[in-house]
Structure formats: C-alpha cells, structure tokens
Amino acid sequence: MANLRVKLPGLDMKNPVIPASGTFGFGYEFAKFYDINLLGSMMLKGTTLEPRYGNPLPRIAEGPSGMLNAIGLQNPGVDAVMNEELEKLRPLYTDKVIANIGGSAIDDYVETAKRLSTHDMVGALELNISCPNVHCGGIQFGTNPQMAAEVTRAVKAVSQKPVYVKLSPNVTDIVEMALAVEEAGADGITMINTLVGMRFDLKTGRPIIANKTGGYSGPAIFPVALRMVYQVTQAVSIPVIGMGGIASGRDAIEMMIAGASAVAVGCQNLVDPYACPKIIQEMNDILDEMGIEDIHDIIGKSRQY
Amino acid sequence: MGNYQGMMTIVSRKELVKDVYEMVLEGDAASFIQAPGQFINIKINDSLQPYLRRPMSICDYDQHHIKMIFKVVGEGTKILSEKKIGDQLDCLTGLGNGFVDLECQKAVVIGGGLGVPPMYKLAKDLVEKGVKVTAVLGFNSQNDVFYKEEFEKLCPTYIATMDGSLGTKGTVLDALKENQIEFDKYYTCGPEKMLDALVMAYPHNGYLSFEARMGCGFGACMGCSCQVKTKPYKRICVEGPVLHSSEVIVNG
C-alpha cells in the first residue's frame, strides 16, 4: 500500500483522485454506485449566481475516444446549491468539496464566491474562467491574461477559502495565463478544461450540437493535457490539479509525473460510473509494482527532462 | 432507485426486419429493472471507440433476462449487431422512471417505429392487471413492420404505415381515429414529432417516453435535460424518459 495522501491548499485528501466538475453532478448521484467517501475530494457542478437551464438539446455528440458537450452551465443557482444540493450530499460525504463557480461578469463571480466560500463543506473554490459553452460566460476571462488576473484578484479578496483557477486550453500560450492568475493570488490551478470542437450531420450539414460548438473531452485530449500541465508546472510555484482525458490509474500516474499534484477525472465517470474507485485502486497497484511508497515521489518526475 | 452495473451475456440474436435486431441478454443485472419503459445503457466494447455507452429501450424482461430491439443507425449499433451469442456486455440497467402508473380501465399503447419495443412489456403488464388494452403500431412501410404477431397475441392490434402498404395509411393518430379506439389512458414511445402530435391531440391523459442524446444515462452530465411545465427541467435519463402529457412542452 503506497501512501496516496496529498495536501493542497484547503484540501487534505486521502488520495489525489477528484471527479471533475460537470461530470459528477453534486456527488450524490454516484452514491448509489459506491461509497463516495473513497474519493480524495470532488469538484461540484459549475454554479452561477442565478439558476440556469443551459443550452437547447442536443447537448452531446461523440468523437474518436471522446465526447463533445455544450451543457451551458445548467445549475439551480448558488442559493439552491448551498441549501439543497449540498444538504443532499452532506450525509454521504465527510471530506471537503471543491465548489466550481461560473459567471458572465466579475460581480457574479464575486457574489457567488462570497456565498459558497462560507459553506462548511466547501474546502476550496474553483473558478471556471474557461467554459466554452456559454455566450459571454467565462471564456473571455480564460483567454485574456489581464481579465483572468482581474477576476482572480476580485474573488480572492472576498473568498474565505483557497481559490483555484481552471484554465482553458483554447489559448496560444497557457503558461502566460497560469502566471497571470498566480500573480493575482490564485492558490492553485486546475487544468485543462475542454477543447472547443464541432461535429456535423452528413445529410443536412447542420452541427450536431444545438449550440453549434461544444467542449471536447475524453482520452483523445490526454496528451494535450499532459503537455500543458508539464509546461505550466515548470513555470508556476502553486500546485496544479491535472485533468483532461484521464481514464485509468496509469493515466493518473502519468499526469502526476507530468507535474500535477493531484488529478481530476472527468468524462470517464460518464462512461463508467465506477471510474474513480477503479483509478484509485489501479494507482495503488501500479505504485506497488514500481516499488514506490509515496505518491510524492512521482509528482513532477518529468521535470529533469 | 435501481441503477446498477453488471455483465450480461448475449443468449439470442436475430434480425427481425432489415437492420432491426432482437437480442436477449442474460444476467443478474436484469433484476434491477422495476418497470416497463426503463432503459439499459450498454458499453458496446472494451475499447475507447466508440467512447460513450448506448442507451437502449427494453422490450421485455424478467429477473434474469432483458430483451431489446434496436436498429443499426450508426457505428455503435453496427458493432452491437455483429456480436455473437456468448459475448458479454457491460450494462447499466434499470435506468429512468419507466411507466409506473398503470391504473386505468381502457388503455391504448402506441408505438412508432423503434418506439414499439418498450410498449410490449407494458402491454403485457397492463393485460395482466386486467386492463382492456389496444395496441397501435406505426411504421414507415410494410417492410419495416415487426412484432405485429406478438402484440396480436396480447390484445387487439392496429397498424399504421405512412405509405399505406399495411393497415391505416398515415400516422398512429390516423389509425386511432379510423378505428375509433376508446381509451382513458394512453402510453406511447416513438419519434418526437409523433409524441408532439399526440400531446396536442390528447393533452390530459397520456404518458410519453422520450429519447435524447445522453452522455451518461444516470443523471450526472445534464446532457439530456428538457424543459417541462412542472419543474425548471427534467433529466430524460432520471426523471424521464416517461413524462406525463400535461407537463410536456411541445417544441414545434
């Protein structure tokens, strides 16, 4: 049994595996499959100040080793998340969760963060400045370093919990984005969000997704995520939670070798509801086989190259 | 709630009409199904391609078996149709709400195309409860018709075909009117246009089973949420696929 425990700002996790926001609802849906207390933490469904229904259907399309989604930040709003969703989760999960915050203006992020960061179950906030599926909703903050820094600074000023910023891969220079949010006071970085993509119907020529474009995720984007985590972790000194296409314990370990201090599992939860517990078990088995006693011994192991 | 994963073995497979297959799966996961109209979500193979599971309606079931009928419409269903007896499939079963309100005197079950299969077990359960059941099955053409005899063994059955090659020429609505079918409740599954037409014709007393592109099939991704009159939204995979006619918003 290798030691899998990792400590990150606001999070003392029994293992580094976290279901990613938007693929795990508010957690309780998965309690009918397994004991979710096995998880290091969990990233809640993106939450906005007001309730949002999201985009028209279809919201989902498939691609090679992955899927395209354009949900559009459907959520019941911050007050319902705090008073209803988290109360449903409370009896099922004892560790701290990461609340994911979306918005379309700095004031929205600030107000949502102010409220969520007071919740006793919330260990940290994750700022979604990279949702590609909402018009005027987040992505402009995620592609412009000055705006990313501005929203980070504003949220940091009001948050009672550590703040992680979720970066978009849809930029020319992700290191520039990472340095901007670090400079603005971010306690950590989570990356990567989805890659913007499309699929079309052959007969009609119409995009399959009603929103036309969607965010691509799944094993297809794994090497892109590895590259970006490798680059960012060499440039910043705050911890990075790596995600993007992780589907196995092997993938999770590779992501940590690339430099991530913990990992998030997204899409794979949708294909296999047991993905996270399987990945935790596989990580343990692989580390045992490799003769590694502590997960920290592999974090950033690629840095020498 | 019964959302459970299990390996199921293919024990029979046959092509009913062109590109439409009936397959029987055997395994303990069948026991998690609680109502007709619930669905199964199948990982077609162990590979990353195709990536997502394929949601399928359930035609009939018992404690150990699930019978499903599907049409080859793309890559996933093509691979599924080529599976052999003895092959195993990773299945999530007992998903969705299903048809749970069977209280009525005279029921009509209305299936359109690949919406016909879930009507079969429902009709069986209704007949068993002593409800007077009529079936109306709609297809494009005579060549597409399947399960006519199976339904006829259960209840009076009427066929509608768009080209008029069998039964009433036109839609299931035309067949309902032409045969003056009386009912106090209707149950249906089929193409969205057919369901919309039924809701507009009979807004008060029906249960309709909807289809949607799904990411997960168990409520996690919000990929299949639809707006309804009774709540801000319902997830087709959890609070659906069966909706009451009074809550359906017709998209036009």
Coordinates of C-alpha atoms in Angstrom, one line a residue:
Chain A
M1 CA 0.0 0.0 0.0
A2 CA 1.6 3.2 -1.2
N3 CA 0.9 6.5 0.6
L4 CA -1.6 8.3 -1.6
R5 CA -2.4 11.1 0.8
V6 CA -1.8 14.6 -0.7
K7 CA -2.3 18.0 0.9
L8 CA -3.2 21.0 -1.2
P9 CA -4.5 24.4 -0.2
G10 CA -7.8 23.9 1.6
L11 CA -7.7 20.1 0.8
D12 CA -6.3 17.3 2.9
M13 CA -7.0 14.3 0.6
K14 CA -6.7 10.6 1.4
N15 CA -5.8 10.2 -2.3
P16 CA -5.2 12.5 -5.2
V17 CA -8.3 11.5 -7.2
I18 CA -11.1 14.0 -7.7
P19 CA -14.1 13.8 -10.0
A20 CA -14.1 16.8 -12.3
S21 CA -16.8 19.4 -12.4
G22 CA -19.7 18.8 -14.7
T23 CA -19.2 15.0 -14.8
F24 CA -20.3 14.2 -11.2
G25 CA -23.4 16.4 -10.6
F26 CA -23.4 17.3 -6.9
G27 CA -21.9 14.0 -5.9
Y28 CA -24.9 12.2 -4.5
E29 CA -25.9 10.7 -7.9
F30 CA -22.8 8.4 -7.6
A31 CA -23.6 7.3 -4.0
K32 CA -25.9 4.6 -5.5
F33 CA -22.9 3.1 -7.2
Y34 CA -20.2 3.2 -4.5
D35 CA -19.2 4.8 -1.2
I36 CA -18.1 8.2 -2.4
N37 CA -16.1 8.7 0.8
L38 CA -13.4 6.8 -1.2
L39 CA -12.7 10.0 -3.1
G40 CA -10.0 12.5 -2.3
S41 CA -12.4 15.3 -2.9
M42 CA -14.9 16.3 -5.6
M43 CA -15.5 19.2 -7.9
L44 CA -19.2 20.2 -7.8
K45 CA -21.2 21.0 -10.9
G46 CA -20.5 24.6 -12.0
T47 CA -22.6 27.0 -10.0
T48 CA -23.8 30.5 -11.0
L49 CA -25.4 33.3 -9.0
E50 CA -28.8 32.7 -10.7
P51 CA -30.3 29.4 -11.8
R52 CA -29.5 28.5 -15.4
Y53 CA -31.4 26.0 -17.6
G54 CA -28.5 25.8 -20.0
N55 CA -28.4 25.2 -23.8
P56 CA -31.0 23.6 -26.1
L57 CA -30.7 19.9 -27.0
P58 CA -28.8 18.1 -28.4
R59 CA -26.0 19.0 -26.0
I60 CA -23.9 15.8 -26.5
A61 CA -22.0 14.4 -29.5
E62 CA -19.4 11.7 -29.7
G63 CA -16.0 11.7 -31.3
P64 CA -12.9 9.5 -31.5
S65 CA -12.1 8.5 -27.9
G66 CA -14.1 11.3 -26.5
M67 CA -17.2 13.4 -26.4
L68 CA -18.3 16.9 -27.2
N69 CA -20.6 18.7 -24.8
A70 CA -22.4 22.0 -24.6
I71 CA -24.5 21.8 -21.5
G72 CA -24.3 25.5 -20.9
L73 CA -23.8 25.6 -17.1
Q74 CA -27.2 24.2 -16.2
N75 CA -27.5 24.6 -12.4
P76 CA -30.1 25.6 -9.8
G77 CA -28.2 28.7 -8.7
V78 CA -25.9 29.3 -5.7
D79 CA -28.6 29.5 -3.0
A80 CA -30.2 26.2 -4.1
V81 CA -26.8 24.6 -4.3
M82 CA -26.0 25.7 -0.7
N83 CA -29.4 24.9 0.8
E84 CA -30.5 21.9 -1.2
E85 CA -27.8 20.1 -3.2
L86 CA -25.1 20.3 -0.6
E87 CA -27.6 19.2 2.1
K88 CA -28.3 16.1 0.0
L89 CA -24.6 15.4 -0.2
R90 CA -23.9 16.1 3.5
P91 CA -24.9 12.6 4.9
L92 CA -23.0 10.9 2.1
Y93 CA -19.6 12.7 2.1
T94 CA -17.5 13.7 5.0
D95 CA -14.4 15.4 3.4
K96 CA -14.2 18.9 1.9
V97 CA -15.5 19.5 -1.6
I98 CA -14.4 22.0 -4.3
A99 CA -17.1 24.4 -5.4
N100 CA -16.9 25.3 -9.0
I101 CA -18.0 28.8 -9.9
G102 CA -19.1 30.2 -13.3
G103 CA -20.3 33.6 -14.3
S104 CA -20.5 36.2 -17.0
A105 CA -19.3 39.2 -15.1
I106 CA -16.8 39.8 -12.3
D107 CA -19.6 40.8 -9.9
D108 CA -21.3 37.4 -10.5
Y109 CA -18.1 35.5 -9.7
V110 CA -17.5 37.7 -6.6
E111 CA -21.0 37.3 -5.2
T112 CA -21.2 33.5 -5.8
A113 CA -17.7 33.0 -4.3
K114 CA -18.5 35.1 -1.3
R115 CA -21.6 32.9 -0.5
L116 CA -20.1 29.5 -1.4
S117 CA -16.8 30.1 0.5
T118 CA -18.7 30.4 3.7
H119 CA -20.2 26.9 3.4
D120 CA -18.7 24.4 5.9
M121 CA -18.5 21.6 3.4
V122 CA -16.5 23.6 0.9
G123 CA -12.7 23.3 1.2
A124 CA -11.8 25.4 -1.8
L125 CA -13.2 27.2 -4.8
E126 CA -12.5 26.5 -8.4
L127 CA -13.1 29.5 -10.8
N128 CA -14.3 28.4 -14.1
I129 CA -13.0 31.0 -16.4
S130 CA -12.8 28.6 -19.3
C131 CA -16.3 27.3 -20.1
P132 CA -16.5 27.4 -23.8
N133 CA -20.3 26.8 -24.0
V134 CA -21.8 30.0 -22.5
H135 CA -22.0 33.1 -24.6
C136 CA -20.4 36.0 -22.7
G137 CA -19.8 33.4 -19.9
G138 CA -16.4 32.9 -18.6
I139 CA -14.3 32.1 -21.6
Q140 CA -13.4 35.7 -22.2
F141 CA -11.8 35.7 -18.8
G142 CA -10.0 32.5 -19.7
T143 CA -8.3 33.7 -22.9
N144 CA -7.2 37.1 -21.8
P145 CA -4.5 37.2 -19.1
Q146 CA -5.4 40.7 -17.8
M147 CA -9.1 39.7 -17.3
A148 CA -8.1 36.3 -15.8
A149 CA -6.0 38.2 -13.3
E150 CA -8.7 40.7 -12.6
V151 CA -11.4 38.1 -11.8
T152 CA -8.9 36.1 -9.7
R153 CA -7.9 39.1 -7.6
A154 CA -11.6 40.1 -7.1
V155 CA -12.6 36.7 -5.9
K156 CA -9.5 36.3 -3.7
A157 CA -10.5 39.5 -2.0
V158 CA -13.8 38.1 -0.8
S159 CA -13.2 34.3 -0.5
Q160 CA -12.8 32.7 2.9
K161 CA -11.3 29.6 1.2
P162 CA -8.4 28.9 -1.1
V163 CA -9.1 29.7 -4.8
Y164 CA -8.1 27.5 -7.7
V165 CA -8.4 28.8 -11.3
K166 CA -9.5 26.4 -14.0
L167 CA -7.6 27.2 -17.2
S168 CA -8.7 26.8 -20.8
P169 CA -6.5 25.0 -23.4
N170 CA -8.0 27.2 -26.1
V171 CA -5.2 29.8 -25.9
T172 CA -1.9 30.3 -27.7
D173 CA 0.2 30.4 -24.5
I174 CA -1.3 28.7 -21.4
V175 CA 1.8 29.5 -19.4
E176 CA 1.1 33.2 -19.7
M177 CA -2.4 32.5 -18.4
A178 CA -1.1 30.5 -15.5
L179 CA 1.5 33.1 -14.5
A180 CA -1.2 35.8 -14.6
V181 CA -3.5 34.0 -12.2
E182 CA -0.7 33.1 -9.9
E183 CA 0.5 36.7 -9.8
A184 CA -3.2 37.7 -9.0
G185 CA -3.1 35.5 -5.9
A186 CA -4.6 32.1 -7.0
D187 CA -3.8 29.3 -4.5
G188 CA -3.8 26.7 -7.3
I189 CA -4.5 25.9 -10.9
T190 CA -6.8 23.2 -12.3
M191 CA -6.3 22.3 -15.9
I192 CA -7.3 21.7 -18.6
N193 CA -10.9 22.5 -19.5
T194 CA -12.3 21.1 -22.8
L195 CA -11.1 21.9 -26.3
V196 CA -13.6 23.7 -28.5
G197 CA -14.9 21.4 -31.3
M198 CA -17.7 20.6 -33.6
R199 CA -19.5 17.6 -35.4
F200 CA -21.8 17.8 -38.4
D201 CA -24.7 15.8 -39.7
L202 CA -23.7 14.4 -43.1
K203 CA -27.1 14.7 -44.7
T204 CA -28.1 18.2 -43.5
G205 CA -24.8 19.8 -42.9
R206 CA -26.1 21.0 -39.6
P207 CA -23.9 20.9 -36.5
I208 CA -25.0 18.0 -34.2
I209 CA -24.8 20.2 -31.1
A210 CA -27.6 22.8 -30.9
N211 CA -25.1 25.3 -29.6
K212 CA -23.0 24.6 -32.8
T213 CA -19.7 24.2 -30.9
G214 CA -19.0 22.2 -27.8
G215 CA -16.1 21.3 -25.5
Y216 CA -14.2 18.1 -26.4
S217 CA -13.0 15.9 -23.6
G218 CA -12.0 12.3 -23.1
P219 CA -8.9 10.2 -23.7
A220 CA -8.4 11.9 -27.1
I221 CA -7.2 15.1 -25.3
F222 CA -5.0 13.4 -22.7
P223 CA -1.6 14.1 -24.5
V224 CA -2.6 17.8 -24.9
A225 CA -3.4 18.0 -21.2
L226 CA -0.1 16.3 -20.3
R227 CA 1.9 18.8 -22.4
M228 CA 0.1 21.8 -20.9
V229 CA 0.5 20.5 -17.3
Y230 CA 4.2 19.9 -17.9
Q231 CA 4.7 23.4 -19.3
V232 CA 2.7 25.2 -16.5
T233 CA 4.1 23.3 -13.6
Q234 CA 7.6 24.3 -14.7
A235 CA 6.6 27.9 -14.7
V236 CA 4.5 28.4 -11.6
S237 CA 5.1 27.6 -7.9
I238 CA 1.4 27.0 -6.9
P239 CA 0.0 23.4 -7.2
V240 CA -1.7 22.2 -10.3
I241 CA -4.6 19.7 -10.3
G242 CA -4.2 17.9 -13.7
M243 CA -7.1 16.8 -15.8
G244 CA -8.1 16.0 -19.4
G245 CA -8.8 12.5 -20.6
I246 CA -7.7 10.5 -17.6
A247 CA -9.3 7.1 -17.8
S248 CA -7.1 4.8 -15.8
G249 CA -4.7 4.6 -12.9
R250 CA -1.8 4.6 -15.4
D251 CA -3.1 7.9 -16.9
A252 CA -3.4 9.4 -13.4
I253 CA 0.2 8.5 -12.5
E254 CA 1.4 9.8 -15.9
M255 CA -0.4 13.1 -15.2
M256 CA 1.4 13.4 -11.8
I257 CA 4.7 12.6 -13.4
A258 CA 4.0 15.5 -15.8
G259 CA 3.8 17.7 -12.7
A260 CA 0.3 17.6 -11.3
S261 CA -0.1 17.4 -7.5
A262 CA -3.5 15.7 -7.8
V263 CA -5.7 14.7 -10.7
A264 CA -9.3 15.1 -11.7
V265 CA -11.3 12.6 -13.7
G266 CA -14.0 13.9 -16.0
C267 CA -15.6 12.2 -18.9
Q268 CA -14.7 8.7 -17.8
N269 CA -17.2 9.0 -14.9
L270 CA -19.9 9.2 -17.5
V271 CA -18.8 6.1 -19.4
D272 CA -18.0 4.1 -16.3
P273 CA -19.6 5.3 -13.0
Y274 CA -17.0 3.3 -11.1
A275 CA -14.1 5.0 -12.9
C276 CA -12.8 6.9 -9.8
P277 CA -12.6 4.0 -7.4
K278 CA -11.0 1.8 -10.1
I279 CA -8.4 4.5 -10.8
I280 CA -7.6 4.8 -7.1
Q281 CA -7.1 1.0 -6.8
E282 CA -5.0 0.9 -10.1
M283 CA -2.8 3.8 -8.9
N284 CA -2.1 1.9 -5.7
D285 CA -1.3 -1.3 -7.6
I286 CA 1.0 0.4 -10.1
L287 CA 2.9 2.2 -7.4
D288 CA 3.3 -1.1 -5.5
E289 CA 4.6 -2.7 -8.7
M290 CA 7.0 0.1 -9.2
G291 CA 8.2 -0.2 -5.6
I292 CA 7.2 3.4 -4.8
E293 CA 6.0 4.0 -1.3
D294 CA 4.8 7.6 -1.5
I295 CA 2.9 9.3 -4.3
H296 CA 5.0 12.4 -3.8
D297 CA 8.0 10.6 -5.2
I298 CA 6.4 10.7 -8.7
I299 CA 5.0 14.2 -8.7
G300 CA 6.9 16.2 -11.3
K301 CA 9.3 13.4 -12.0
S302 CA 9.5 14.6 -15.6
R303 CA 10.9 17.9 -14.6
Q304 CA 14.5 16.7 -15.0
Y305 CA 13.9 16.3 -18.7
Chain B
M1 CA -33.6 3.5 -7.1
G2 CA -32.1 0.8 -9.1
N3 CA -29.2 2.0 -11.2
Y4 CA -26.7 -0.9 -11.4
Q5 CA -23.9 -2.2 -13.5
G6 CA -23.5 -5.8 -14.4
M7 CA -22.1 -8.1 -17.2
M8 CA -24.8 -9.6 -19.3
T9 CA -24.4 -12.4 -21.8
I10 CA -26.0 -12.5 -25.2
V11 CA -28.1 -15.6 -25.4
S12 CA -30.1 -15.0 -28.6
R13 CA -29.8 -12.7 -31.6
K14 CA -31.9 -12.4 -34.7
E15 CA -32.7 -9.9 -37.4
L16 CA -36.4 -9.1 -37.4
V17 CA -36.6 -6.9 -40.5
K18 CA -33.8 -5.2 -42.4
D19 CA -31.3 -3.7 -39.9
V20 CA -33.6 -4.3 -36.9
Y21 CA -32.3 -6.8 -34.4
E22 CA -33.8 -8.5 -31.4
M23 CA -31.3 -9.6 -28.7
V24 CA -31.7 -11.3 -25.4
L25 CA -29.2 -10.7 -22.7
E26 CA -28.9 -12.9 -19.6
G27 CA -27.5 -11.8 -16.2
D28 CA -28.4 -10.8 -12.7
A29 CA -28.4 -7.1 -13.6
A30 CA -31.8 -7.8 -15.1
S31 CA -33.2 -8.0 -11.6
F32 CA -32.7 -4.2 -11.1
I33 CA -35.4 -3.4 -13.6
Q34 CA -38.5 -2.2 -11.8
A35 CA -40.9 -1.0 -14.5
P36 CA -41.5 -1.2 -18.2
G37 CA -40.2 1.8 -20.0
Q38 CA -36.9 1.8 -18.0
F39 CA -33.8 1.6 -20.2
I40 CA -30.4 -0.1 -20.3
N41 CA -27.1 1.7 -21.1
I42 CA -24.6 -0.6 -22.8
K43 CA -20.8 -0.3 -23.3
I44 CA -20.6 -1.8 -26.7
N45 CA -17.0 -2.9 -26.4
D46 CA -13.9 -2.6 -24.1
S47 CA -12.2 -0.1 -26.3
L48 CA -12.3 3.7 -26.3
Q49 CA -14.0 3.7 -29.6
P50 CA -17.0 4.2 -29.6
Y51 CA -16.4 6.0 -26.3
L52 CA -19.9 6.5 -24.9
R53 CA -22.4 3.9 -23.8
R54 CA -25.5 3.3 -26.0
P55 CA -28.9 3.8 -24.3
M56 CA -31.5 1.2 -25.4
S57 CA -35.1 0.6 -24.7
I58 CA -36.2 -2.7 -23.1
C59 CA -38.8 -4.7 -24.9
D60 CA -39.3 -7.4 -22.3
Y61 CA -37.6 -8.6 -19.1
D62 CA -37.7 -11.0 -16.2
Q63 CA -35.4 -11.4 -13.2
H64 CA -32.5 -12.8 -15.4
H65 CA -33.2 -11.7 -18.9
I66 CA -33.5 -8.5 -20.9
K67 CA -34.9 -8.5 -24.4
M68 CA -34.1 -5.4 -26.5
I69 CA -34.8 -4.5 -30.1
F70 CA -32.6 -1.9 -31.9
K71 CA -31.9 -0.6 -35.3
V72 CA -28.5 -0.2 -36.9
V73 CA -28.2 3.5 -37.3
G74 CA -24.5 4.2 -36.7
E75 CA -21.2 2.8 -35.6
G76 CA -22.2 1.6 -32.1
T77 CA -25.4 -0.2 -33.2
K78 CA -23.4 -1.7 -36.1
I79 CA -20.9 -3.2 -33.7
L80 CA -23.6 -4.4 -31.4
S81 CA -25.5 -6.1 -34.3
E82 CA -22.3 -8.1 -35.1
K83 CA -21.9 -9.5 -31.6
K84 CA -22.2 -13.2 -31.2
I85 CA -24.1 -15.5 -28.8
G86 CA -22.0 -15.9 -25.7
D87 CA -20.4 -12.4 -26.0
Q88 CA -20.7 -10.3 -22.8
L89 CA -21.8 -6.7 -22.5
D90 CA -21.2 -4.2 -19.6
C91 CA -24.6 -2.9 -18.8
L92 CA -26.2 -0.3 -16.5
T93 CA -29.8 -1.5 -16.1
G94 CA -33.0 -0.2 -14.5
L95 CA -32.3 3.4 -15.6
G96 CA -35.0 6.1 -15.7
N97 CA -38.5 6.1 -14.3
G98 CA -40.5 3.9 -16.6
F99 CA -44.3 3.5 -16.9
V100 CA -45.4 3.2 -13.2
D101 CA -49.0 4.4 -13.3
L102 CA -51.0 1.5 -14.8
E103 CA -54.3 2.5 -13.2
C104 CA -57.0 2.7 -15.9
Q105 CA -59.9 0.8 -17.5
K106 CA -59.1 1.0 -21.2
A107 CA -55.5 1.7 -22.3
V108 CA -54.1 2.2 -25.7
V109 CA -50.3 1.6 -26.2
I110 CA -48.9 3.5 -29.2
G111 CA -45.5 2.7 -30.6
G112 CA -43.8 4.4 -33.5
G113 CA -41.0 2.6 -35.3
L114 CA -38.3 1.8 -32.8
G115 CA -40.7 3.2 -30.1
V116 CA -42.6 -0.1 -30.5
P117 CA -40.4 -2.3 -28.3
P118 CA -41.0 -0.7 -24.8
M119 CA -44.8 -0.9 -25.5
Y120 CA -44.6 -4.7 -25.5
K121 CA -43.7 -5.4 -21.8
L122 CA -46.0 -2.5 -20.8
A123 CA -48.9 -4.1 -22.8
K124 CA -48.2 -7.5 -21.1
D125 CA -48.3 -5.9 -17.6
L126 CA -51.5 -4.0 -18.4
V127 CA -53.2 -7.1 -19.7
E128 CA -52.1 -9.0 -16.6
K129 CA -53.7 -6.2 -14.4
G130 CA -57.0 -6.8 -16.2
V131 CA -56.9 -3.5 -18.1
K132 CA -58.5 -3.6 -21.6
V133 CA -55.6 -2.9 -23.9
T134 CA -55.4 -1.9 -27.6
A135 CA -52.2 -1.5 -29.5
V136 CA -51.5 0.9 -32.3
L137 CA -48.2 0.5 -34.0
G138 CA -46.9 2.9 -36.6
F139 CA -44.2 2.2 -39.3
N140 CA -43.0 3.8 -42.5
S141 CA -43.9 0.8 -44.6
Q142 CA -45.0 -2.8 -44.5
N143 CA -41.3 -3.9 -44.8
D144 CA -40.5 -2.2 -41.5
V145 CA -43.2 -3.8 -39.5
F146 CA -42.1 -6.0 -36.6
Y147 CA -43.8 -7.5 -33.5
K148 CA -47.3 -7.4 -35.1
E149 CA -48.0 -11.0 -34.2
E150 CA -46.5 -10.7 -30.7
F151 CA -48.9 -7.8 -30.0
E152 CA -51.8 -9.6 -31.6
K153 CA -51.4 -12.5 -29.1
L154 CA -51.8 -9.9 -26.3
C155 CA -54.5 -7.6 -27.5
P156 CA -56.4 -6.1 -30.5
T157 CA -53.6 -4.5 -32.6
Y158 CA -53.9 -1.9 -35.4
I159 CA -51.1 -0.9 -37.8
A160 CA -50.5 2.4 -39.5
T161 CA -48.0 2.8 -42.3
M162 CA -47.0 6.2 -43.8
D163 CA -47.2 4.7 -47.3
G164 CA -50.4 2.8 -46.7
S165 CA -48.8 -0.6 -47.5
L166 CA -50.3 -2.1 -44.4
G167 CA -53.2 -1.0 -42.2
T168 CA -54.2 2.6 -42.0
K169 CA -52.4 4.9 -44.4
G170 CA -50.9 7.7 -42.3
T171 CA -49.8 8.1 -38.7
V172 CA -50.8 6.4 -35.5
L173 CA -53.2 9.3 -34.9
D174 CA -55.0 8.5 -38.1
A175 CA -55.2 4.8 -37.0
L176 CA -56.6 5.9 -33.6
K177 CA -59.4 7.9 -35.3
E178 CA -60.1 5.5 -38.2
N179 CA -60.6 2.6 -35.8
Q180 CA -62.5 4.7 -33.2
I181 CA -60.3 3.4 -30.4
E182 CA -61.6 4.2 -27.0
F183 CA -59.2 4.7 -24.1
D184 CA -59.0 6.6 -20.8
K185 CA -55.2 6.5 -20.8
Y186 CA -52.6 6.3 -23.5
Y187 CA -49.0 5.2 -23.3
T188 CA -46.5 5.9 -26.1
C189 CA -43.0 5.9 -27.3
G190 CA -41.8 7.0 -30.8
P191 CA -40.3 9.8 -32.8
E192 CA -40.6 13.2 -31.2
K193 CA -42.9 14.5 -33.9
M194 CA -45.3 11.7 -33.2
L195 CA -45.2 12.4 -29.4
D196 CA -45.8 16.1 -30.0
A197 CA -48.8 15.3 -32.2
L198 CA -50.2 13.1 -29.5
V199 CA -49.7 15.7 -26.8
M200 CA -51.5 18.3 -28.9
A201 CA -54.4 15.9 -29.7
Y202 CA -54.7 14.4 -26.2
P203 CA -53.1 16.8 -23.6
H204 CA -54.5 15.3 -20.4
N205 CA -54.3 11.6 -20.2
G206 CA -51.1 10.2 -21.6
Y207 CA -47.6 9.0 -20.7
L208 CA -44.9 9.6 -23.3
S209 CA -41.4 8.1 -23.4
F210 CA -38.8 10.4 -24.9
E211 CA -35.4 9.8 -26.5
A212 CA -32.4 12.0 -26.1
R213 CA -28.7 12.0 -26.8
M214 CA -27.1 11.1 -23.5
G215 CA -23.7 11.4 -22.0
C216 CA -24.1 9.1 -19.0
G217 CA -27.7 7.9 -18.7
F218 CA -27.7 8.2 -14.9
G219 CA -28.1 11.9 -14.1
A220 CA -24.5 13.1 -13.9
C221 CA -23.9 15.2 -17.1
M222 CA -27.1 17.1 -17.7
G223 CA -26.8 16.3 -21.3
C224 CA -30.4 15.3 -21.8
S225 CA -32.3 17.9 -19.6
C226 CA -35.5 19.1 -21.1
Q227 CA -37.8 21.9 -20.1
V228 CA -41.2 20.9 -18.7
K229 CA -44.2 22.7 -17.3
T230 CA -44.0 21.3 -13.8
K231 CA -40.3 22.0 -13.0
P232 CA -37.5 24.1 -14.3
Y233 CA -36.2 21.0 -16.1
K234 CA -36.2 17.2 -16.0
R235 CA -33.4 14.9 -17.0
I236 CA -34.7 12.4 -19.6
C237 CA -32.4 9.8 -18.1
V238 CA -33.6 10.1 -14.4
E239 CA -36.9 11.9 -14.1
G240 CA -37.8 10.6 -17.6
P241 CA -37.8 9.0 -20.1
V242 CA -41.5 8.9 -19.3
L243 CA -43.3 12.2 -18.9
H244 CA -47.0 12.9 -18.4
S245 CA -48.7 14.7 -21.3
S246 CA -49.7 17.6 -19.1
E247 CA -46.1 18.6 -18.4
V248 CA -44.7 18.2 -21.9
I249 CA -43.7 21.5 -23.7
V250 CA -44.2 20.9 -27.4
N251 CA -41.2 22.4 -29.3
G252 CA -43.0 22.6 -32.6

